[in-house]
Amino acid sequence: MEIFDLFGDDIITEHQNEKNKQLKSEKQQIKNELHRQKVVQKKKEKKKKIKQQKQEIIQTLETQEQKNDFVHQFKGLRNQKKENGMKALQSPFRIIIDCGFEDNMSDKEQRSLARQLSELYTENRKIDVPLKIYVTNIYPILHKYLEQYNYKQWQLVSEERLFTDIEEFQQANIVYLSPDGEEELQEIKEDEVYVIGGLVDRVIIKNATLNRSRQLGVRSAKLPIGQFIKKNYKKCLNVSTAALMISGWLKYKDWSKAFDSIVPQKFKEQEANEQ
């Protein structure tokens, strides 16, 4: 009885903690499954909507020749996306998404990262100057979320390894992009490889990517965007936007024009603030 009095509370507390952990894990599994179903349903709805719009357009066309031409153009657009994907794989301009920030993100933020990578892949197949994309350090949870977007079919390079362990980059000129870097990136060079931290942080983690670059022993630099962003907004971009800024510079050779073409209006410095 005395032993139980001494250790009974600890045993009960430990048992309750284990039970709480199990309940939390089960709730998270249910939440993840609901999210997966939601993503799948959205895909089905989008596919159905495109098919319906296609049929509606065909019905407005008068002749069979017009209908055949439209179907041919429709297939041509799909083929063009595939060709653009192949073009991206051959691009001399390389970017790495370093997904080595698992411990810094919540489950929701990791799902958001997977969505951003999907958006980046989609947009990269549309732009004038596509980038060759490497997604590295893919860990099990992120892999699970990326599978919801069929990422194994993407025309890019995906790796579970850290990019410094990949032979192609061991002698490369690496530039790790960080909003906390002291140096501003002036131009994009073909002989440099640009790394973007695969980090989604709703509450900004100061120096996260800068410390990562120092840990890996690679040069860091920041995109010169501070002068274009409203004062009350953070001076860092999400993963897909940061990558597309690089392509924007390659198109315009001007950071201001790249920023205007890529970044959402809500972040932009208004003319009234500049005067």
mmCIF file of C-alpha atoms in Angstrom:
data_model
loop_
_atom_site.group_PDB
_atom_site.id
_atom_site.type_symbol
_atom_site.label_atom_id
_atom_site.label_comp_id
_atom_site.label_asym_id
_atom_site.label_seq_id
_atom_site.Cartn_x
_atom_site.Cartn_y
_atom_site.Cartn_z
ATOM 1 C CA MET A 1 0.000 0.000 0.000
ATOM 2 C CA GLU A 2 2.800 2.363 0.859
ATOM 3 C CA ILE A 3 4.573 1.599 -2.418
ATOM 4 C CA PHE A 4 1.374 2.285 -4.327
ATOM 5 C CA ASP A 5 0.964 5.561 -2.427
ATOM 6 C CA LEU A 6 4.484 6.507 -3.506
ATOM 7 C CA PHE A 7 4.262 5.468 -7.158
ATOM 8 C CA GLY A 8 0.539 5.091 -7.826
ATOM 9 C CA ASP A 9 0.016 8.681 -8.994
ATOM 10 C CA ASP A 10 2.987 8.436 -11.374
ATOM 11 C CA ILE A 11 1.672 5.175 -12.861
ATOM 12 C CA ILE A 12 -1.805 6.630 -13.337
ATOM 13 C CA THR A 13 -0.367 9.832 -14.871
ATOM 14 C CA GLU A 14 1.864 7.875 -17.233
ATOM 15 C CA HIS A 15 -1.060 5.675 -18.267
ATOM 16 C CA GLN A 16 -3.219 8.751 -18.886
ATOM 17 C CA ASN A 17 -0.463 10.399 -20.949
ATOM 18 C CA GLU A 18 -0.136 7.285 -23.120
ATOM 19 C CA LYS A 19 -3.895 7.220 -23.586
ATOM 20 C CA ASN A 20 -3.912 10.903 -24.551
ATOM 21 C CA LYS A 21 -1.097 10.320 -27.050
ATOM 22 C CA GLN A 22 -3.014 7.447 -28.612
ATOM 23 C CA LEU A 23 -6.197 9.532 -28.876
ATOM 24 C CA LYS A 24 -4.236 12.402 -30.404
ATOM 25 C CA SER A 25 -2.639 10.042 -32.909
ATOM 26 C CA GLU A 26 -6.003 8.555 -33.854
ATOM 27 C CA LYS A 27 -7.516 12.021 -34.277
ATOM 28 C CA GLN A 28 -4.588 13.050 -36.487
ATOM 29 C CA GLN A 29 -5.000 9.932 -38.629
ATOM 30 C CA ILE A 30 -8.701 10.706 -39.086
ATOM 31 C CA LYS A 31 -7.849 14.321 -39.931
ATOM 32 C CA ASN A 32 -5.216 13.228 -42.450
ATOM 33 C CA GLU A 33 -7.620 10.795 -44.107
ATOM 34 C CA LEU A 34 -10.308 13.471 -44.388
ATOM 35 C CA HIS A 35 -7.749 15.798 -45.984
ATOM 36 C CA ARG A 36 -6.699 13.086 -48.438
ATOM 37 C CA GLN A 37 -10.325 12.469 -49.395
ATOM 38 C CA LYS A 38 -10.837 16.205 -49.837
ATOM 39 C CA VAL A 39 -7.847 16.468 -52.206
ATOM 40 C CA VAL A 40 -9.024 13.456 -54.224
ATOM 41 C CA GLN A 41 -12.567 14.859 -54.419
ATOM 42 C CA LYS A 42 -11.305 18.246 -55.623
ATOM 43 C CA LYS A 43 -9.336 16.510 -58.373
ATOM 44 C CA LYS A 44 -12.397 14.569 -59.478
ATOM 45 C CA GLU A 45 -14.537 17.713 -59.480
ATOM 46 C CA LYS A 46 -11.938 19.630 -61.478
ATOM 47 C CA LYS A 47 -11.635 16.831 -64.025
ATOM 48 C CA LYS A 48 -15.421 16.600 -64.305
ATOM 49 C CA LYS A 49 -15.727 20.362 -64.728
ATOM 50 C CA ILE A 50 -13.128 20.449 -67.508
ATOM 51 C CA LYS A 51 -14.864 17.586 -69.285
ATOM 52 C CA GLN A 52 -18.237 19.348 -68.981
ATOM 53 C CA GLN A 53 -16.829 22.639 -70.274
ATOM 54 C CA LYS A 54 -15.244 20.785 -73.173
ATOM 55 C CA GLN A 55 -18.595 19.202 -74.110
ATOM 56 C CA GLU A 56 -20.417 22.527 -73.804
ATOM 57 C CA ILE A 57 -17.979 24.193 -76.191
ATOM 58 C CA ILE A 58 -18.235 21.318 -78.675
ATOM 59 C CA GLN A 59 -22.039 21.647 -78.666
ATOM 60 C CA THR A 60 -21.786 25.300 -79.698
ATOM 61 C CA LEU A 61 -19.734 24.437 -82.787
ATOM 62 C CA GLU A 62 -21.681 24.004 -85.994
ATOM 63 C CA THR A 63 -19.618 21.764 -88.237
ATOM 64 C CA GLN A 64 -17.812 18.492 -87.580
ATOM 65 C CA GLU A 65 -14.619 20.074 -88.883
ATOM 66 C CA GLN A 66 -14.819 22.786 -86.207
ATOM 67 C CA LYS A 67 -15.412 20.135 -83.556
ATOM 68 C CA ASN A 68 -12.449 18.084 -84.735
ATOM 69 C CA ASP A 69 -10.218 21.170 -84.722
ATOM 70 C CA PHE A 70 -11.237 22.014 -81.161
ATOM 71 C CA VAL A 71 -10.573 18.469 -79.910
ATOM 72 C CA HIS A 72 -7.208 18.556 -81.652
ATOM 73 C CA GLN A 73 -6.330 21.876 -79.961
ATOM 74 C CA PHE A 74 -7.487 20.530 -76.598
ATOM 75 C CA LYS A 75 -5.222 17.486 -76.908
ATOM 76 C CA GLY A 76 -2.461 19.772 -78.120
ATOM 77 C CA LEU A 77 -2.581 21.776 -74.883
ATOM 78 C CA ARG A 78 -2.210 18.612 -72.828
ATOM 79 C CA ASN A 79 0.700 17.466 -74.971
ATOM 80 C CA GLN A 80 2.264 20.922 -74.661
ATOM 81 C CA LYS A 81 2.297 20.585 -70.867
ATOM 82 C CA LYS A 82 4.121 17.273 -71.183
ATOM 83 C CA GLU A 83 6.609 18.817 -73.602
ATOM 84 C CA ASN A 84 7.149 21.739 -71.217
ATOM 85 C CA GLY A 85 7.801 19.223 -68.442
ATOM 86 C CA MET A 86 10.498 17.571 -70.549
ATOM 87 C CA LYS A 87 11.887 21.008 -71.400
ATOM 88 C CA ALA A 88 12.143 21.787 -67.683
ATOM 89 C CA LEU A 89 14.158 18.608 -67.075
ATOM 90 C CA GLN A 90 16.673 19.837 -69.664
ATOM 91 C CA SER A 91 16.837 23.393 -68.317
ATOM 92 C CA PRO A 92 20.311 24.642 -67.339
ATOM 93 C CA PHE A 93 18.756 26.669 -64.517
ATOM 94 C CA ARG A 94 18.502 24.459 -61.436
ATOM 95 C CA ILE A 95 16.723 24.991 -58.149
ATOM 96 C CA ILE A 96 16.606 22.729 -55.108
ATOM 97 C CA ILE A 97 13.765 22.615 -52.623
ATOM 98 C CA ASP A 98 15.408 21.494 -49.381
ATOM 99 C CA CYS A 99 12.722 19.776 -47.285
ATOM 100 C CA GLY A 100 14.899 19.406 -44.211
ATOM 101 C CA PHE A 101 12.633 21.320 -41.842
ATOM 102 C CA GLU A 102 10.288 18.593 -40.627
ATOM 103 C CA ASP A 103 10.926 19.389 -36.958
ATOM 104 C CA ASN A 104 10.035 23.060 -37.497
ATOM 105 C CA MET A 105 6.579 22.475 -38.957
ATOM 106 C CA SER A 106 3.194 21.378 -37.706
ATOM 107 C CA ASP A 107 1.228 18.733 -39.555
ATOM 108 C CA LYS A 108 -0.894 21.449 -41.173
ATOM 109 C CA GLU A 109 2.214 23.294 -42.359
ATOM 110 C CA GLN A 110 3.612 20.092 -43.852
ATOM 111 C CA ARG A 111 0.397 19.567 -45.802
ATOM 112 C CA SER A 112 0.706 23.155 -46.994
ATOM 113 C CA LEU A 113 4.259 22.483 -48.180
ATOM 114 C CA ALA A 114 3.044 19.546 -50.280
ATOM 115 C CA ARG A 115 0.365 21.785 -51.824
ATOM 116 C CA GLN A 116 2.916 24.515 -52.606
ATOM 117 C CA LEU A 117 5.208 22.014 -54.296
ATOM 118 C CA SER A 118 2.266 20.846 -56.408
ATOM 119 C CA GLU A 119 1.498 24.455 -57.363
ATOM 120 C CA LEU A 120 5.135 25.081 -58.254
ATOM 121 C CA TYR A 121 5.273 22.015 -60.475
ATOM 122 C CA THR A 122 2.064 23.050 -62.261
ATOM 123 C CA GLU A 123 3.198 26.642 -62.832
ATOM 124 C CA ASN A 124 6.693 25.611 -63.930
ATOM 125 C CA ARG A 125 5.187 23.747 -66.888
ATOM 126 C CA LYS A 126 3.453 26.933 -68.070
ATOM 127 C CA ILE A 127 6.125 29.616 -67.809
ATOM 128 C CA ASP A 128 8.427 30.867 -70.572
ATOM 129 C CA VAL A 129 11.659 29.925 -68.820
ATOM 130 C CA PRO A 130 11.075 26.707 -66.860
ATOM 131 C CA LEU A 131 13.406 25.556 -64.127
ATOM 132 C CA LYS A 132 14.846 22.143 -63.446
ATOM 133 C CA ILE A 133 13.437 21.355 -60.008
ATOM 134 C CA TYR A 134 14.967 19.034 -57.426
ATOM 135 C CA VAL A 135 12.933 18.221 -54.320
ATOM 136 C CA THR A 136 15.314 16.771 -51.739
ATOM 137 C CA ASN A 137 15.151 15.461 -48.185
ATOM 138 C CA ILE A 138 11.665 14.051 -48.725
ATOM 139 C CA TYR A 139 10.769 12.468 -45.399
ATOM 140 C CA PRO A 140 7.960 9.902 -44.802
ATOM 141 C CA ILE A 141 5.183 12.300 -43.716
ATOM 142 C CA LEU A 142 5.831 14.679 -46.608
ATOM 143 C CA HIS A 143 6.021 11.708 -48.968
ATOM 144 C CA LYS A 144 2.546 10.683 -47.801
ATOM 145 C CA TYR A 145 1.112 14.146 -48.485
ATOM 146 C CA LEU A 146 2.860 14.447 -51.848
ATOM 147 C CA GLU A 147 1.377 11.114 -52.903
ATOM 148 C CA GLN A 148 -2.033 12.796 -52.772
ATOM 149 C CA TYR A 149 -0.820 14.885 -55.723
ATOM 150 C CA ASN A 150 0.692 11.877 -57.574
ATOM 151 C CA TYR A 151 4.134 13.436 -57.317
ATOM 152 C CA LYS A 152 5.873 10.273 -58.530
ATOM 153 C CA GLN A 153 4.511 11.151 -61.976
ATOM 154 C CA TRP A 154 5.935 14.678 -61.894
ATOM 155 C CA GLN A 155 8.647 15.559 -64.367
ATOM 156 C CA LEU A 156 11.235 16.628 -61.821
ATOM 157 C CA VAL A 157 13.888 15.037 -59.629
ATOM 158 C CA SER A 158 12.760 13.861 -56.194
ATOM 159 C CA GLU A 159 15.235 12.615 -53.601
ATOM 160 C CA GLU A 160 15.156 11.389 -50.024
ATOM 161 C CA ARG A 161 18.801 12.399 -49.656
ATOM 162 C CA LEU A 162 20.128 15.776 -48.546
ATOM 163 C CA PHE A 163 21.314 17.731 -51.584
ATOM 164 C CA THR A 164 24.888 17.904 -50.273
ATOM 165 C CA ASP A 165 24.976 14.094 -50.458
ATOM 166 C CA ILE A 166 24.068 14.108 -54.158
ATOM 167 C CA GLU A 167 27.155 13.874 -56.353
ATOM 168 C CA GLU A 168 25.846 16.371 -58.913
ATOM 169 C CA PHE A 169 25.932 19.168 -56.320
ATOM 170 C CA GLN A 170 29.084 18.341 -54.375
ATOM 171 C CA GLN A 171 31.236 20.565 -56.608
ATOM 172 C CA ALA A 172 28.485 22.999 -57.622
ATOM 173 C CA ASN A 173 28.226 26.691 -56.785
ATOM 174 C CA ILE A 174 25.381 26.527 -54.269
ATOM 175 C CA VAL A 175 23.430 29.609 -53.158
ATOM 176 C CA TYR A 176 20.968 29.063 -50.323
ATOM 177 C CA LEU A 177 18.213 31.670 -50.524
ATOM 178 C CA SER A 178 17.295 33.142 -47.145
ATOM 179 C CA PRO A 179 15.330 36.288 -46.231
ATOM 180 C CA ASP A 180 17.855 36.729 -43.405
ATOM 181 C CA GLY A 181 20.915 36.626 -45.664
ATOM 182 C CA GLU A 182 23.164 39.704 -45.668
ATOM 183 C CA GLU A 183 24.029 39.535 -49.377
ATOM 184 C CA GLU A 184 21.396 40.447 -51.983
ATOM 185 C CA LEU A 185 21.171 38.270 -55.065
ATOM 186 C CA GLN A 186 21.788 40.540 -58.057
ATOM 187 C CA GLU A 187 21.261 38.096 -60.927
ATOM 188 C CA ILE A 188 20.580 34.472 -61.753
ATOM 189 C CA LYS A 189 23.531 32.594 -63.206
ATOM 190 C CA GLU A 190 23.545 29.371 -65.168
ATOM 191 C CA ASP A 191 26.551 28.035 -63.263
ATOM 192 C CA GLU A 192 24.887 28.468 -59.864
ATOM 193 C CA VAL A 193 22.332 26.234 -58.138
ATOM 194 C CA TYR A 194 19.743 27.956 -55.963
ATOM 195 C CA VAL A 195 18.333 26.317 -52.846
ATOM 196 C CA ILE A 196 14.961 27.248 -51.365
ATOM 197 C CA GLY A 197 14.104 26.055 -47.887
ATOM 198 C CA GLY A 198 11.041 23.802 -47.910
ATOM 199 C CA LEU A 199 9.690 25.552 -44.851
ATOM 200 C CA VAL A 200 6.153 26.733 -44.161
ATOM 201 C CA ASP A 201 6.123 28.709 -40.925
ATOM 202 C CA ARG A 202 2.945 30.563 -40.009
ATOM 203 C CA VAL A 203 4.919 32.117 -37.175
ATOM 204 C CA ILE A 204 8.204 33.213 -38.722
ATOM 205 C CA ILE A 205 11.244 31.324 -37.423
ATOM 206 C CA LYS A 206 14.054 33.882 -37.489
ATOM 207 C CA ASN A 207 17.247 32.782 -39.272
ATOM 208 C CA ALA A 208 15.946 29.257 -39.957
ATOM 209 C CA THR A 209 17.233 29.079 -43.536
ATOM 210 C CA LEU A 210 20.306 31.193 -42.778
ATOM 211 C CA ASN A 211 21.327 28.795 -40.005
ATOM 212 C CA ARG A 212 20.635 25.900 -42.345
ATOM 213 C CA SER A 213 23.022 27.319 -44.961
ATOM 214 C CA ARG A 214 25.706 27.827 -42.330
ATOM 215 C CA GLN A 215 25.206 24.301 -41.020
ATOM 216 C CA LEU A 216 25.689 22.927 -44.534
ATOM 217 C CA GLY A 217 28.596 25.264 -45.272
ATOM 218 C CA VAL A 218 27.104 26.926 -48.359
ATOM 219 C CA ARG A 219 26.771 30.555 -49.386
ATOM 220 C CA SER A 220 23.535 32.366 -48.545
ATOM 221 C CA ALA A 221 21.813 35.319 -50.205
ATOM 222 C CA LYS A 222 18.404 36.962 -50.174
ATOM 223 C CA LEU A 223 16.118 37.962 -53.009
ATOM 224 C CA PRO A 224 16.165 41.771 -53.364
ATOM 225 C CA ILE A 225 12.451 42.213 -52.698
ATOM 226 C CA GLY A 226 12.354 44.297 -49.515
ATOM 227 C CA GLN A 227 11.812 47.559 -51.387
ATOM 228 C CA PHE A 228 8.782 46.133 -53.218
ATOM 229 C CA ILE A 229 6.868 44.715 -50.235
ATOM 230 C CA LYS A 230 4.490 46.653 -48.010
ATOM 231 C CA LYS A 231 6.024 47.604 -44.693
ATOM 232 C CA ASN A 232 3.496 45.617 -42.679
ATOM 233 C CA TYR A 233 4.209 42.342 -44.513
ATOM 234 C CA LYS A 234 6.962 39.836 -43.858
ATOM 235 C CA LYS A 235 9.935 40.041 -46.213
ATOM 236 C CA CYS A 236 9.840 36.377 -47.169
ATOM 237 C CA LEU A 237 7.950 34.485 -49.859
ATOM 238 C CA ASN A 238 6.447 31.027 -49.845
ATOM 239 C CA VAL A 239 8.237 28.176 -51.576
ATOM 240 C CA SER A 240 6.460 28.315 -54.948
ATOM 241 C CA THR A 241 6.574 32.130 -55.201
ATOM 242 C CA ALA A 242 10.287 32.284 -54.386
ATOM 243 C CA ALA A 243 11.051 29.723 -57.091
ATOM 244 C CA LEU A 244 8.912 31.491 -59.695
ATOM 245 C CA MET A 245 10.688 34.774 -58.891
ATOM 246 C CA ILE A 246 13.847 33.169 -60.284
ATOM 247 C CA SER A 247 12.066 32.292 -63.519
ATOM 248 C CA GLY A 248 10.611 35.810 -63.609
ATOM 249 C CA TRP A 249 14.083 37.323 -63.433
ATOM 250 C CA LEU A 250 15.272 35.052 -66.241
ATOM 251 C CA LYS A 251 12.412 36.334 -68.383
ATOM 252 C CA TYR A 252 12.713 40.080 -67.629
ATOM 253 C CA LYS A 253 16.278 40.417 -66.280
ATOM 254 C CA ASP A 254 14.700 42.797 -63.775
ATOM 255 C CA TRP A 255 13.675 41.994 -60.186
ATOM 256 C CA SER A 256 10.961 44.653 -60.107
ATOM 257 C CA LYS A 257 9.229 43.259 -63.192
ATOM 258 C CA ALA A 258 9.647 39.703 -61.918
ATOM 259 C CA PHE A 259 8.081 40.720 -58.609
ATOM 260 C CA ASP A 260 5.115 42.427 -60.315
ATOM 261 C CA SER A 261 4.461 39.388 -62.490
ATOM 262 C CA ILE A 262 4.717 36.759 -59.736
ATOM 263 C CA VAL A 263 3.877 38.115 -56.285
ATOM 264 C CA PRO A 264 0.238 38.579 -55.153
ATOM 265 C CA GLN A 265 -1.000 42.175 -55.152
ATOM 266 C CA LYS A 266 -1.633 42.233 -51.391
ATOM 267 C CA PHE A 267 2.127 42.109 -50.710
ATOM 268 C CA LYS A 268 3.085 44.942 -53.042
ATOM 269 C CA GLU A 269 4.133 48.383 -51.963
ATOM 270 C CA GLN A 270 1.437 50.846 -53.055
ATOM 271 C CA GLU A 271 2.398 53.913 -55.026
ATOM 272 C CA ALA A 272 1.103 56.125 -52.234
ATOM 273 C CA ASN A 273 3.617 54.590 -49.861
ATOM 274 C CA GLU A 274 6.467 55.154 -52.284
ATOM 275 C CA GLN A 275 5.847 58.854 -52.674
#
